[in-house]
Coordinates of N, CA, C and O in Angstrom, one line a residue:
Q1 N 73.0 50.1 -4.8 CA 73.6 48.8 -5.1 C 73.1 48.2 -6.4 O 71.9 48.2 -6.6
V2 N 74.1 47.8 -7.2 CA 73.7 47.3 -8.5 C 73.3 45.8 -8.4 O 73.9 45.0 -7.7
Q3 N 72.2 45.5 -9.0 CA 71.7 44.1 -9.0 C 71.1 43.7 -10.4 O 70.3 44.5 -10.9
L4 N 71.5 42.6 -10.9 CA 70.9 42.0 -12.1 C 70.2 40.7 -11.7 O 70.8 39.9 -11.0
V5 N 69.0 40.6 -12.1 CA 68.2 39.4 -11.7 C 67.6 38.8 -13.0 O 66.8 39.4 -13.7
E6 N 68.0 37.5 -13.3 CA 67.5 36.8 -14.4 C 66.3 36.0 -14.0 O 66.2 35.6 -12.8
S7 N 65.4 35.8 -14.9 CA 64.2 35.0 -14.7 C 63.7 34.4 -16.0 O 64.2 34.9 -17.1
G8 N 62.8 33.5 -16.0 CA 62.2 32.9 -17.2 C 62.8 31.5 -17.5 O 62.2 30.9 -18.5
G9 N 63.8 31.1 -16.9 CA 64.3 29.7 -17.1 C 63.3 28.7 -16.7 O 62.5 28.9 -15.8
A10 N 63.3 27.5 -17.5 CA 62.3 26.5 -17.2 C 62.8 25.2 -17.9 O 63.8 25.2 -18.6
L11 N 62.0 24.2 -17.7 CA 62.1 22.9 -18.4 C 61.2 22.9 -19.6 O 60.0 23.1 -19.4
V12 N 61.8 22.7 -20.8 CA 61.0 22.7 -22.0 C 61.4 21.6 -22.9 O 62.4 21.0 -22.7
E13 N 60.5 21.2 -23.8 CA 60.8 20.1 -24.7 C 61.6 20.7 -25.9 O 61.5 21.9 -26.2
T14 N 62.3 19.8 -26.6 CA 63.0 20.1 -27.8 C 62.0 20.8 -28.8 O 60.9 20.4 -29.0
G15 N 62.5 21.9 -29.4 CA 61.7 22.7 -30.3 C 60.9 23.8 -29.6 O 60.2 24.6 -30.3
G16 N 60.9 23.8 -28.3 CA 60.1 24.8 -27.6 C 60.8 26.2 -27.5 O 61.9 26.4 -28.1
S17 N 60.1 27.1 -26.9 CA 60.6 28.5 -26.8 C 60.5 29.0 -25.3 O 59.7 28.5 -24.5
L18 N 61.4 29.9 -25.0 CA 61.4 30.6 -23.7 C 61.9 32.0 -24.0 O 62.6 32.3 -24.9
R19 N 61.4 32.9 -23.0 CA 61.9 34.2 -23.0 C 62.6 34.5 -21.6 O 61.9 34.4 -20.6
L20 N 63.8 34.8 -21.6 CA 64.5 35.1 -20.4 C 64.5 36.6 -20.2 O 64.6 37.4 -21.2
S21 N 64.5 37.0 -19.0 CA 64.5 38.4 -18.6 C 65.7 38.7 -17.7 O 66.1 37.9 -16.9
C22 N 66.3 39.9 -17.9 CA 67.3 40.4 -17.1 C 66.9 41.7 -16.6 O 66.9 42.7 -17.3
A23 N 66.5 41.8 -15.3 CA 66.0 43.0 -14.7 C 67.1 43.7 -13.9 O 67.7 43.0 -13.1
A24 N 67.2 45.0 -14.0 CA 68.3 45.6 -13.3 C 67.8 46.6 -12.3 O 66.7 47.2 -12.5
S25 N 68.5 46.8 -11.2 CA 68.3 47.8 -10.2 C 69.6 48.4 -9.9 O 70.7 47.8 -9.9
G26 N 69.6 49.7 -9.6 CA 70.9 50.4 -9.3 C 71.7 50.9 -10.5 O 72.7 51.5 -10.3
L27 N 71.2 50.6 -11.7 CA 71.8 51.2 -12.9 C 70.8 51.1 -14.0 O 69.9 50.3 -14.0
M28 N 71.0 52.0 -15.0 CA 70.1 52.1 -16.2 C 70.7 51.3 -17.3 O 71.7 51.7 -17.8
L29 N 70.0 50.2 -17.7 CA 70.6 49.4 -18.7 C 70.8 50.0 -20.0 O 71.6 49.6 -20.8
S30 N 70.0 51.1 -20.3 CA 70.1 51.7 -21.6 C 71.5 52.4 -21.8 O 71.9 52.7 -22.9
R31 N 72.2 52.6 -20.7 CA 73.5 53.3 -20.8 C 74.6 52.3 -21.0 O 75.8 52.8 -21.2
Y32 N 74.4 51.1 -20.9 CA 75.5 50.1 -21.0 C 75.2 48.9 -21.9 O 74.0 48.6 -22.2
A33 N 76.2 48.3 -22.3 CA 76.1 47.0 -23.1 C 75.7 45.9 -22.1 O 76.1 45.9 -20.9
V34 N 74.8 45.0 -22.6 CA 74.4 43.9 -21.7 C 74.6 42.6 -22.5 O 74.3 42.6 -23.7
G35 N 75.1 41.6 -21.9 CA 75.3 40.4 -22.5 C 74.6 39.2 -21.8 O 74.3 39.3 -20.7
W36 N 74.4 38.2 -22.6 CA 73.9 36.9 -22.1 C 75.0 35.9 -22.3 O 75.5 35.8 -23.5
F37 N 75.2 35.1 -21.3 CA 76.2 34.0 -21.4 C 75.5 32.7 -20.8 O 74.5 32.8 -20.1
R38 N 76.0 31.6 -21.2 CA 75.5 30.4 -20.6 C 76.6 29.4 -20.2 O 77.7 29.5 -20.7
Q39 N 76.3 28.6 -19.2 CA 77.4 27.7 -18.8 C 76.7 26.3 -18.4 O 75.8 26.3 -17.5
A40 N 77.1 25.3 -19.1 CA 76.7 24.0 -18.7 C 77.7 23.3 -17.8 O 78.8 23.7 -17.7
P41 N 77.2 22.3 -17.0 CA 78.1 21.7 -16.0 C 79.4 21.2 -16.7 O 79.3 20.5 -17.7
G42 N 80.5 21.5 -16.1 CA 81.8 21.1 -16.7 C 82.3 21.8 -17.9 O 83.3 21.4 -18.5
E43 N 81.6 22.8 -18.3 CA 81.9 23.6 -19.5 C 82.3 25.0 -19.2 O 82.0 25.5 -18.1
V44 N 83.0 25.7 -20.1 CA 83.3 27.1 -19.9 C 82.1 27.9 -20.2 O 81.2 27.5 -20.9
R45 N 82.1 29.1 -19.6 CA 81.0 30.1 -19.9 C 81.1 30.5 -21.4 O 82.1 30.9 -21.9
E46 N 79.9 30.4 -22.0 CA 79.8 30.6 -23.5 C 79.0 31.9 -23.8 O 77.9 32.1 -23.2
F47 N 79.5 32.7 -24.7 CA 78.8 33.8 -25.1 C 77.5 33.5 -25.9 O 77.6 32.6 -26.9
V48 N 76.4 34.1 -25.6 CA 75.2 33.9 -26.3 C 74.8 35.1 -27.2 O 74.6 34.9 -28.4
A49 N 74.7 36.2 -26.5 CA 74.2 37.4 -27.2 C 74.6 38.7 -26.5 O 74.8 38.6 -25.2
A50 N 74.7 39.8 -27.1 CA 74.9 41.1 -26.5 C 74.2 42.2 -27.2 O 73.9 42.1 -28.4
I51 N 73.8 43.2 -26.5 CA 73.2 44.4 -27.0 C 73.9 45.6 -26.5 O 74.2 45.7 -25.3
T52 N 74.2 46.5 -27.4 CA 75.0 47.7 -27.0 C 74.0 48.7 -26.3 O 72.8 48.6 -26.3
R53 N 74.6 49.8 -25.8 CA 73.8 50.8 -25.1 C 72.7 51.3 -26.0 O 72.9 51.4 -27.2
N54 N 71.6 51.6 -25.5 CA 70.4 52.0 -26.2 C 69.9 51.0 -27.2 O 69.0 51.4 -28.1
G55 N 70.4 49.8 -27.2 CA 70.0 48.8 -28.2 C 70.4 49.1 -29.6 O 69.8 48.6 -30.5
D56 N 71.5 49.8 -29.8 CA 71.9 50.2 -31.1 C 72.3 49.0 -32.0 O 72.0 49.0 -33.2
K57 N 73.0 48.1 -31.4 CA 73.6 46.9 -32.1 C 73.4 45.7 -31.3 O 73.4 45.7 -30.0
T58 N 73.3 44.6 -32.0 CA 73.2 43.3 -31.3 C 74.2 42.3 -31.9 O 74.6 42.5 -33.1
Y59 N 74.7 41.4 -31.1 CA 75.7 40.4 -31.5 C 75.3 39.1 -30.9 O 74.6 39.0 -29.9
Y60 N 75.6 38.0 -31.7 CA 75.2 36.7 -31.3 C 76.3 35.7 -31.4 O 77.2 35.8 -32.3
G61 N 76.2 34.7 -30.6 CA 77.2 33.6 -30.7 C 77.0 32.8 -32.0 O 75.9 32.7 -32.6
N62 N 78.1 32.3 -32.5 CA 78.1 31.7 -33.9 C 77.2 30.5 -33.9 O 76.7 30.1 -35.0
F63 N 77.0 29.8 -32.8 CA 76.2 28.6 -32.8 C 74.7 28.8 -33.0 O 73.9 27.9 -33.2
L64 N 74.3 30.0 -32.8 CA 72.8 30.3 -32.7 C 72.0 30.1 -34.0 O 70.9 29.7 -33.9
K65 N 72.6 30.5 -35.1 CA 71.9 30.4 -36.4 C 70.5 31.0 -36.3 O 69.5 30.4 -36.7
D66 N 70.4 32.2 -35.8 CA 69.1 33.0 -35.8 C 68.0 32.4 -34.9 O 66.9 32.8 -35.1
R67 N 68.3 31.5 -34.0 CA 67.3 31.0 -33.1 C 67.0 31.9 -31.9 O 65.9 31.9 -31.4
F68 N 68.0 32.7 -31.5 CA 67.8 33.6 -30.3 C 67.7 35.1 -30.8 O 68.4 35.5 -31.7
T69 N 67.1 35.9 -30.0 CA 67.0 37.3 -30.2 C 67.1 38.0 -28.9 O 66.4 37.8 -27.9
I70 N 68.1 39.0 -28.8 CA 68.2 39.8 -27.7 C 67.6 41.2 -27.9 O 67.6 41.7 -29.0
S71 N 66.9 41.7 -26.9 CA 66.3 43.0 -27.1 C 66.2 43.7 -25.7 O 66.3 43.1 -24.7
G72 N 65.9 45.0 -25.7 CA 65.8 45.7 -24.5 C 64.5 46.5 -24.4 O 64.1 47.0 -25.4
D73 N 63.9 46.5 -23.2 CA 62.8 47.3 -22.9 C 63.3 48.3 -21.8 O 63.2 47.9 -20.6
Y74 N 63.8 49.4 -22.2 CA 64.5 50.2 -21.3 C 63.5 51.0 -20.4 O 63.9 51.5 -19.3
A75 N 62.2 51.1 -20.8 CA 61.2 51.7 -19.9 C 61.1 50.8 -18.6 O 60.8 51.2 -17.5
K76 N 61.3 49.5 -18.8 CA 61.2 48.5 -17.7 C 62.6 48.2 -17.2 O 62.7 47.3 -16.3
N77 N 63.6 48.8 -17.8 CA 65.0 48.5 -17.3 C 65.3 47.0 -17.4 O 65.9 46.5 -16.5
T78 N 64.9 46.4 -18.5 CA 65.0 45.0 -18.6 C 65.6 44.6 -20.0 O 65.2 45.3 -21.0
V79 N 66.4 43.6 -20.1 CA 66.9 43.1 -21.4 C 66.4 41.6 -21.5 O 66.4 40.9 -20.5
Y80 N 65.9 41.3 -22.6 CA 65.3 40.0 -22.8 C 66.2 39.1 -23.8 O 66.9 39.6 -24.6
L81 N 66.0 37.8 -23.6 CA 66.6 36.9 -24.6 C 65.5 35.9 -25.0 O 65.0 35.1 -24.2
E82 N 65.0 36.1 -26.2 CA 64.0 35.2 -26.8 C 64.7 34.0 -27.4 O 65.6 34.2 -28.3
M83 N 64.3 32.8 -27.0 CA 64.9 31.6 -27.5 C 63.9 30.7 -28.1 O 62.9 30.4 -27.5
N84 N 64.1 30.4 -29.4 CA 63.2 29.5 -30.1 C 64.0 28.3 -30.6 O 65.2 28.2 -30.6
S85 N 63.2 27.3 -31.0 CA 63.7 26.0 -31.6 C 64.8 25.5 -30.6 O 65.9 25.1 -31.1
L86 N 64.5 25.4 -29.4 CA 65.4 25.0 -28.4 C 65.9 23.5 -28.6 O 65.0 22.7 -29.0
K87 N 67.1 23.3 -28.3 CA 67.7 21.9 -28.4 C 68.3 21.5 -27.1 O 68.6 22.3 -26.2
P88 N 68.4 20.2 -26.9 CA 69.0 19.7 -25.6 C 70.3 20.3 -25.3 O 70.7 20.6 -24.2
E89 N 71.1 20.6 -26.4 CA 72.4 21.2 -26.1 C 72.4 22.7 -25.7 O 73.4 23.3 -25.3
D90 N 71.2 23.3 -25.7 CA 71.0 24.6 -25.1 C 70.8 24.6 -23.6 O 70.7 25.6 -22.9
T91 N 70.7 23.4 -23.0 CA 70.6 23.3 -21.6 C 71.8 23.8 -20.9 O 73.0 23.5 -21.1
A92 N 71.6 24.8 -20.0 CA 72.6 25.5 -19.3 C 72.0 26.4 -18.3 O 70.8 26.7 -18.3
L93 N 72.9 27.0 -17.4 CA 72.6 28.1 -16.6 C 72.9 29.4 -17.4 O 74.0 29.5 -17.9
Y94 N 71.9 30.2 -17.5 CA 72.0 31.4 -18.4 C 72.2 32.7 -17.5 O 71.4 32.9 -16.5
Y95 N 73.2 33.4 -17.8 CA 73.5 34.6 -17.0 C 73.4 35.9 -17.9 O 73.7 35.9 -19.0
C96 N 73.0 37.0 -17.3 CA 73.1 38.3 -17.9 C 74.2 39.1 -17.2 O 74.5 38.8 -16.0
A97 N 74.8 40.0 -17.9 CA 75.9 40.8 -17.4 C 75.9 42.2 -18.0 O 75.4 42.3 -19.1
A98 N 76.4 43.2 -17.3 CA 76.4 44.5 -17.7 C 77.8 45.0 -17.8 O 78.6 44.8 -16.8
E99 N 78.2 45.7 -18.8 CA 79.5 46.4 -19.0 C 79.4 47.8 -18.6 O 78.9 48.6 -19.4
T100 N 79.7 48.2 -17.4 CA 79.6 49.6 -17.0 C 80.9 50.3 -17.1 O 80.9 51.6 -17.1
I101 N 82.0 49.6 -17.3 CA 83.3 50.3 -17.6 C 83.8 49.7 -18.9 O 84.1 48.5 -19.0
V102 N 84.0 50.6 -19.9 CA 84.4 50.2 -21.2 C 85.9 50.0 -21.2 O 86.7 50.9 -21.0
R103 N 86.4 48.7 -21.4 CA 87.8 48.4 -21.4 C 88.3 48.1 -22.8 O 89.4 47.7 -22.9
G104 N 87.4 48.2 -23.7 CA 87.8 47.9 -25.1 C 87.8 46.4 -25.4 O 88.3 46.0 -26.5
R105 N 87.2 45.6 -24.5 CA 87.2 44.2 -24.8 C 85.9 43.9 -25.6 O 84.9 44.5 -25.5
Q106 N 86.0 42.8 -26.4 CA 84.9 42.4 -27.2 C 83.7 42.0 -26.3 O 83.9 41.3 -25.2
L107 N 82.5 42.3 -26.7 CA 81.3 42.0 -25.8 C 81.1 40.4 -25.8 O 80.3 40.0 -25.0
S108 N 81.8 39.7 -26.6 CA 81.7 38.2 -26.5 C 82.5 37.6 -25.4 O 82.5 36.5 -25.1
S109 N 83.4 38.5 -24.8 CA 84.2 38.0 -23.7 C 83.6 38.3 -22.4 O 83.1 39.4 -22.1
P110 N 83.6 37.3 -21.5 CA 83.0 37.6 -20.2 C 83.8 38.6 -19.4 O 83.3 39.2 -18.5
Y111 N 85.0 38.9 -19.8 CA 85.9 39.8 -19.1 C 85.5 41.3 -19.4 O 86.1 42.2 -18.8
A112 N 84.6 41.5 -20.3 CA 84.1 42.8 -20.7 C 83.2 43.3 -19.6 O 82.9 44.5 -19.6
Y113 N 82.6 42.5 -18.8 CA 81.5 42.8 -18.0 C 81.8 42.9 -16.5 O 82.7 42.2 -16.0
D114 N 81.1 43.8 -15.8 CA 81.4 44.2 -14.4 C 80.4 43.6 -13.5 O 80.8 43.3 -12.3
Y115 N 79.2 43.5 -13.9 CA 78.2 43.0 -13.0 C 77.5 41.8 -13.6 O 77.2 41.8 -14.8
W116 N 77.2 40.8 -12.8 CA 76.6 39.6 -13.2 C 75.4 39.2 -12.4 O 75.4 39.5 -11.2
G117 N 74.4 38.6 -13.0 CA 73.3 38.1 -12.2 C 73.7 36.7 -11.7 O 74.7 36.2 -12.0
Q118 N 72.7 36.1 -11.0 CA 72.9 34.7 -10.4 C 72.6 33.6 -11.4 O 72.9 32.5 -11.1
G119 N 71.9 33.9 -12.5 CA 71.6 32.9 -13.5 C 70.2 32.4 -13.3 O 69.6 32.4 -12.3
T120 N 69.7 31.8 -14.5 CA 68.4 31.1 -14.5 C 68.6 29.9 -15.3 O 69.3 29.9 -16.4
Q121 N 68.1 28.8 -14.8 CA 68.3 27.5 -15.4 C 67.4 27.2 -16.6 O 66.2 27.3 -16.4
V122 N 68.0 26.8 -17.7 CA 67.2 26.4 -18.9 C 67.5 24.9 -19.1 O 68.7 24.5 -19.3
T123 N 66.5 24.1 -19.1 CA 66.7 22.7 -19.4 C 65.8 22.3 -20.6 O 64.6 22.5 -20.5
V124 N 66.4 21.7 -21.6 CA 65.6 21.2 -22.8 C 65.7 19.7 -22.8 O 66.7 19.1 -22.9
S125 N 64.5 19.1 -22.8 CA 64.4 17.7 -22.8 C 64.3 17.2 -24.2 O 63.8 17.9 -25.1
L126 N 64.6 15.9 -24.3 CA 64.5 15.3 -25.7 C 63.0 15.1 -26.1 O 62.2 14.9 -25.3

């Protein structure tokens, strides 16, 4: 059974940093693209970052301006999202997802992904 579990979300002050983790069971993340998305209340799910299989390439949402970094530790079967210079507008539920069936969709689209975690909450205070 495939399972993705996010962790690392917390309440932080503006300018702070967090590292989110996406740990997988039932599949090897090194074989698949993994994406991070976020969703604030009343908003659509927004692309944050993605990493291709084996960590060959990374992609980021246009709003990030180099504040976030996605990486994989495949020995731990985990993908991370390092977030720096956090702003109140970064407040959201953050999800990771895995693309196990390649449909030719862009990794910035949530429809590219087959498995999703339950999310971890990030709240950035003023």
